Coordinates of N, CA, C and O and ligand atoms in Angstrom, one line a residue:
M1 N 37.8 -23.0 -1.9 CA 37.0 -22.2 -2.9 C 37.1 -20.8 -1.8 O 36.6 -21.4 -0.4
N2 N 37.9 -20.0 -2.1 CA 37.1 -18.5 -0.9 C 35.7 -19.1 -0.9 O 34.6 -18.4 -1.2
K3 N 35.1 -18.1 0.7 CA 33.7 -18.9 1.3 C 32.9 -17.5 0.4 O 32.0 -17.9 0.0
N4 N 33.8 -16.1 0.3 CA 33.1 -15.3 0.1 C 32.5 -15.4 -1.5 O 30.8 -15.0 -1.9
L5 N 32.7 -16.6 -3.1 CA 32.3 -17.0 -4.1 C 30.5 -17.7 -3.6 O 30.5 -17.8 -4.7
R6 N 31.1 -17.7 -2.5 CA 29.9 -18.7 -2.0 C 29.1 -18.6 -1.8 O 27.3 -18.9 -1.7
K7 N 29.0 -16.9 -1.5 CA 27.7 -16.8 -1.0 C 26.3 -16.7 -2.3 O 27.0 -15.7 -3.1
P8 N 25.0 -15.2 -1.9 CA 24.6 -16.0 -3.1 C 24.8 -14.5 -3.9 O 24.4 -13.6 -2.5
I9 N 24.0 -14.1 -5.0 CA 24.1 -12.9 -5.3 C 22.5 -12.4 -5.3 O 21.7 -13.3 -5.3
W10 N 22.3 -11.6 -4.4 CA 20.6 -10.9 -4.0 C 20.5 -9.1 -5.0 O 21.7 -9.0 -4.3
A11 N 19.7 -10.1 -5.9 CA 19.3 -8.7 -6.1 C 18.3 -7.2 -5.8 O 19.1 -6.8 -6.6
A12 N 17.6 -8.1 -5.1 CA 17.0 -7.3 -4.9 C 16.8 -5.9 -4.0 O 17.9 -6.7 -3.1
S13 N 16.5 -5.6 -4.0 CA 16.8 -4.1 -2.7 C 14.6 -4.3 -2.3 O 13.8 -4.6 -2.5
T14 N 15.6 -3.4 -0.6 CA 14.0 -3.4 0.1 C 13.8 -2.6 -0.4 O 14.7 -2.1 0.2
L15 N 12.5 -1.7 0.0 CA 11.5 -0.8 -0.3 C 11.8 -0.5 1.6 O 11.3 -0.7 1.6
A16 N 11.5 1.0 1.7 CA 10.8 1.8 2.9 C 10.2 2.8 2.6 O 10.5 3.2 1.7
K17 N 8.7 2.3 3.9 CA 8.2 4.0 3.4 C 9.0 5.0 3.8 O 10.0 5.8 4.3
G18 N 8.5 5.8 2.3 CA 8.8 7.4 2.1 C 10.5 7.4 1.7 O 11.1 8.2 1.5
E19 N 10.6 6.2 0.9 CA 12.0 6.0 0.1 C 11.8 7.7 -1.3 O 13.2 7.7 -1.4
G20 N 10.7 7.7 -1.5 CA 10.9 7.9 -2.5 C 11.2 9.3 -2.1 O 10.8 10.1 -3.2
G21 N 10.4 10.1 -0.9 CA 10.3 12.2 -0.5 C 9.1 11.3 -0.4 O 8.3 10.3 -0.6
A22 N 8.5 12.8 0.1 CA 6.8 13.3 0.0 C 5.9 12.6 -1.1 O 6.1 14.6 -0.9
T23 N 5.9 12.1 -1.5 CA 5.2 11.2 -3.0 C 3.5 11.7 -2.2 O 3.6 11.9 -3.4
G24 N 3.7 12.1 -1.0 CA 2.0 12.7 -1.4 C 1.4 13.8 -2.4 O 0.5 14.0 -2.8
D25 N 2.6 15.5 -2.8 CA 2.4 15.8 -3.8 C 2.4 15.7 -4.5 O 1.9 16.0 -5.1
W26 N 2.5 15.1 -5.3 CA 2.3 14.5 -6.0 C 1.0 13.3 -6.5 O 0.6 14.6 -7.8
R27 N 0.3 14.0 -5.6 CA -1.3 13.0 -5.6 C -2.1 14.5 -7.0 O -2.1 15.1 -6.2
S28 N -2.8 13.8 -7.9 CA -4.5 14.5 -7.9 C -5.7 14.0 -7.5 O -6.4 14.3 -7.2
H29 N -5.7 12.5 -7.3 CA -6.3 11.8 -6.4 C -5.9 10.8 -4.8 O -5.3 10.1 -5.7
R30 N -7.0 10.5 -4.2 CA -6.5 10.6 -2.9 C -7.4 8.8 -2.9 O -9.0 8.9 -3.2
P31 N -6.7 7.9 -1.8 CA -7.9 6.3 -2.1 C -8.7 6.8 -1.0 O -7.3 7.4 0.0
V32 N -10.1 7.3 -0.8 CA -10.7 6.2 0.3 C -11.7 5.3 0.2 O -11.6 4.8 0.2
L33 N -10.5 4.2 1.9 CA -12.1 3.6 2.4 C -12.6 3.8 2.3 O -13.2 3.9 3.3
N34 N -13.8 3.1 1.4 CA -14.5 2.7 2.4 C -15.1 1.3 3.8 O -15.2 0.8 2.7
K35 N -15.3 1.4 4.5 CA -15.0 0.4 6.0 C -16.6 -1.1 5.9 O -16.4 -1.6 5.9
E36 N -17.2 0.0 5.3 CA -18.4 -0.5 4.9 C -18.9 -2.1 4.0 O -19.6 -3.0 3.6
K37 N -17.6 -1.6 3.7 CA -17.2 -2.1 2.2 C -15.5 -4.0 2.4 O -16.1 -5.1 1.5
C38 N -15.3 -3.1 3.1 CA -13.9 -3.6 3.4 C -14.0 -4.9 4.4 O -14.3 -4.4 4.9
T39 N -13.0 -6.7 3.5 CA -14.0 -7.4 3.3 C -12.5 -7.6 5.1 O -13.2 -9.1 5.9
V40 N -12.1 -7.3 6.0 CA -10.9 -7.3 6.7 C -12.2 -6.7 8.1 O -11.8 -7.3 9.1
V41 N -12.5 -5.8 6.9 CA -13.2 -5.0 7.8 C -14.6 -6.0 9.2 O -14.6 -5.9 10.3
L42 N -15.1 -6.3 7.4 CA -16.9 -7.1 8.1 C -16.3 -7.6 8.4 O -17.3 -8.2 9.8
R43 N -15.3 -8.7 8.3 CA -14.6 -10.0 9.1 C -13.3 -10.1 9.9 O -14.4 -10.8 10.0
N44 N -13.8 -8.5 10.3 CA -13.1 -8.6 11.4 C -11.8 -9.8 11.7 O -11.2 -10.3 12.9
K45 N -11.0 -9.8 10.1 CA -9.9 -11.2 10.5 C -9.0 -10.4 9.1 O -10.1 -9.9 8.5
P46 N -7.4 -10.6 9.6 CA -7.5 -9.8 8.3 C -6.7 -11.4 7.3 O -6.6 -12.1 6.1
V47 N -8.2 -11.6 5.7 CA -8.0 -13.0 5.1 C -7.7 -11.5 4.1 O -8.8 -12.8 2.9
C48 N -7.7 -10.3 4.1 CA -7.1 -9.9 2.5 C -6.1 -9.0 2.4 O -4.8 -10.1 2.1
H49 N -6.8 -7.6 2.8 CA -5.0 -6.7 2.7 C -4.5 -7.0 1.1 O -3.2 -7.1 1.1
L50 N -5.3 -7.2 0.0 CA -3.9 -7.3 -1.0 C -3.8 -5.4 -1.4 O -2.9 -5.1 -2.1
C51 N -4.8 -5.0 -0.9 CA -4.7 -3.3 -0.7 C -3.0 -3.2 0.1 O -2.1 -3.0 -0.9
W52 N -2.3 -4.0 0.8 CA -1.3 -3.6 1.8 C 0.0 -4.5 0.9 O 0.6 -4.2 0.8
L53 N -0.3 -5.1 0.0 CA 0.8 -5.8 -0.9 C 1.1 -5.6 -2.2 O 2.0 -5.4 -2.5
Y54 N -0.2 -4.4 -3.0 CA -0.2 -4.2 -3.9 C 0.6 -2.0 -3.4 O 1.3 -2.3 -5.1
C55 N -0.1 -1.8 -2.9 CA 0.8 -0.5 -3.0 C 2.3 -0.4 -3.1 O 3.2 -0.5 -2.3
P56 N 2.5 0.4 -4.5 CA 4.2 0.4 -4.0 C 4.9 1.3 -3.4 O 6.1 1.3 -3.6
E57 N 4.6 2.2 -3.0 CA 5.0 3.3 -1.7 C 5.2 2.0 -0.3 O 4.9 3.0 0.7
I58 N 4.6 0.8 -0.4 CA 3.8 0.5 1.4 C 4.0 1.5 2.0 O 4.3 1.8 3.6
V59 N 2.6 2.4 1.7 CA 2.2 3.1 3.1 C 0.7 2.9 3.3 O -0.2 3.7 4.4
I60 N 0.1 0.8 3.0 CA -0.8 0.9 4.0 C -0.9 0.3 4.9 O -0.2 -1.3 4.4
S61 N -1.4 0.3 6.2 CA -1.4 -0.9 6.9 C -2.3 -2.9 6.8 O -2.8 -2.5 6.5
R62 N -1.5 -3.3 7.4 CA -1.5 -4.1 7.2 C -2.6 -4.2 8.5 O -2.6 -6.2 9.8
T63 N -3.3 -3.5 9.3 CA -4.6 -3.3 10.1 C -6.4 -3.9 10.2 O -6.1 -4.3 8.7
I64 N -6.9 -3.6 11.1 CA -7.9 -3.6 10.7 C -9.1 -2.5 11.4 O -8.1 -1.8 12.7
P65 N -9.0 -1.7 10.9 CA -9.2 -1.3 9.3 C -7.8 -1.5 8.8 O -6.2 -0.4 10.2
P66 N -7.4 -1.0 7.1 CA -6.6 -0.9 7.0 C -6.4 0.7 6.4 O -6.9 1.3 7.0
E67 N -5.1 1.1 7.0 CA -5.2 2.8 7.7 C -3.7 3.3 6.0 O -3.0 2.5 5.7
I68 N -4.1 4.3 5.8 CA -3.4 5.1 4.1 C -2.3 6.0 4.6 O -3.4 6.8 5.5
D69 N -0.8 6.2 4.5 CA -0.3 7.6 5.0 C 0.2 8.2 3.6 O 0.5 7.8 2.7
L70 N -1.2 9.5 4.3 CA -1.0 10.2 2.6 C -0.2 11.7 2.6 O 0.0 12.0 1.1
L71 N 0.6 11.2 3.3 CA 2.1 12.5 3.5 C 2.6 12.0 2.7 O 3.4 12.0 1.3
Y72 N 2.1 9.9 2.2 CA 3.9 9.3 1.7 C 3.1 8.5 -0.6 O 3.1 8.3 -0.8
C73 N 1.5 9.0 -0.1 CA 0.8 7.5 -0.3 C 0.4 9.6 -2.3 O 0.9 9.9 -2.1
K74 N 0.8 8.5 -3.7 CA 1.7 9.2 -4.7 C -0.2 9.1 -5.3 O 0.1 10.0 -6.7
G75 N -0.8 8.7 -5.0 CA -2.1 8.4 -5.7 C -2.2 8.0 -6.7 O -2.6 8.4 -7.9
C76 N -2.0 6.3 -7.6 CA -1.3 5.2 -8.5 C -2.8 5.3 -8.8 O -2.9 5.0 -9.6
G77 N -3.5 4.4 -7.2 CA -4.4 4.3 -8.0 C -5.0 3.4 -8.3 O -5.5 1.8 -8.4
I78 N -3.2 1.7 -7.4 CA -3.5 0.9 -8.2 C -4.0 0.6 -6.6 O -4.8 -0.7 -6.9
C79 N -4.3 0.5 -5.7 CA -5.2 0.0 -3.8 C -6.4 -0.1 -4.9 O -6.8 -1.1 -4.1
A80 N -7.0 0.3 -5.0 CA -8.4 0.7 -5.5 C -8.6 -0.2 -7.3 O -9.2 -1.4 -6.7
K81 N -7.8 -0.4 -7.3 CA -8.1 -1.2 -8.9 C -7.4 -2.3 -7.8 O -8.5 -3.4 -8.7
E82 N -6.8 -3.1 -7.1 CA -6.3 -4.2 -6.6 C -7.4 -4.6 -5.6 O -8.5 -6.1 -5.8
C83 N -8.8 -4.0 -5.2 CA -9.9 -4.0 -4.0 C -10.3 -4.8 -5.0 O -11.6 -4.4 -5.2
P84 N -10.7 -6.2 -4.2 CA -11.6 -7.4 -4.7 C -12.9 -7.0 -4.4 O -14.2 -7.4 -5.7
V85 N -13.5 -6.2 -4.0 CA -14.4 -5.7 -3.5 C -14.5 -4.4 -2.9 O -16.0 -3.8 -3.1
D86 N -13.9 -3.4 -4.5 CA -14.4 -2.4 -4.5 C -14.5 -1.3 -3.5 O -14.8 0.1 -3.0
A87 N -13.0 -1.2 -2.5 CA -13.9 -0.6 -0.8 C -12.4 0.8 -1.1 O -13.5 1.1 -0.3
I88 N -11.9 0.9 -1.8 CA -11.1 1.7 -2.5 C -12.4 2.7 -3.0 O -11.9 2.3 -4.5
S89 N -12.1 4.2 -3.0 CA -12.3 5.0 -4.6 C -11.3 6.0 -4.3 O -11.2 6.8 -4.0
M90 N -11.1 6.2 -5.6 CA -10.3 7.4 -5.6 C -10.8 8.9 -6.2 O -11.9 8.6 -6.3
E91 N -10.8 9.4 -4.9 CA -11.6 11.1 -5.1 C -10.6 12.2 -5.4 O -9.0 12.3 -4.8
L92 N -10.7 12.5 -6.3 CA -10.0 14.4 -6.2 C -10.0 14.9 -5.1 O -10.0 15.3 -4.2
E93 N -8.9 15.7 -5.4 CA -7.3 16.1 -4.4 C -7.7 17.5 -4.5 O -8.0 18.1 -5.1
E94 N -7.9 17.5 -3.1 CA -8.2 18.7 -3.4 C -8.3 20.6 -2.1 O -7.0 19.7 -1.3
K95 N -6.4 20.5 -3.2 CA -6.1 21.1 -2.7 C -5.1 23.2 -2.4 O -6.0 23.6 -2.8
D96 N -5.1 23.5 -1.3 CA -4.4 25.3 -1.7 C -5.1 25.5 -2.3 O -3.9 25.5 -3.3
Ligands
SF4_101 S1 -7.6 -4.8 -1.0 FE1 -9.8 -3.7 -0.2 S2 -11.1 -5.2 0.6 FE2 -9.1 -5.4 0.7 S3 -8.0 -5.8 2.9 FE3 -8.1 -3.7 1.1 S4 -9.9 -1.9 1.0 FE4 -9.4 -4.0 3.2
SF4_102 S1 -2.5 5.6 -4.0 FE1 -3.2 3.1 -3.0 S2 -1.4 2.0 -3.9 FE2 -0.9 3.9 -4.9 S3 0.6 4.4 -2.6 FE3 -1.8 6.0 -2.3 S4 -2.2 3.7 -1.6 FE4 0.0 2.5 -2.5

């Protein structure tokens, strides 16, 4: 049998930050992190990072504190929705 035929078919693609362009332009609301509520900041340990896990644009860092790259954040609000302690709020974007 041809060796190549036994290779698994891999349908998933791997996203990289910024692949969709500067999606920050799409935003009407921006995520704002309240470090006084964020569990990883309060415990100084990587015990949560659900915002990093769920962000579809991969623009939240898995750091303490988590940081959000607003150049690519499209303002979808998923991070705020998924944060178990409401440490991220979506605030109206002020544009020039
Ligand atoms: S999901 Fe919320 S509590 Fe968890 S790391 Fe992100 S901001 Fe902090
Ligand atoms: S609003 Fe949150 S989840 Fe959505 S792109 Fe921005 S950082 Fe990611």
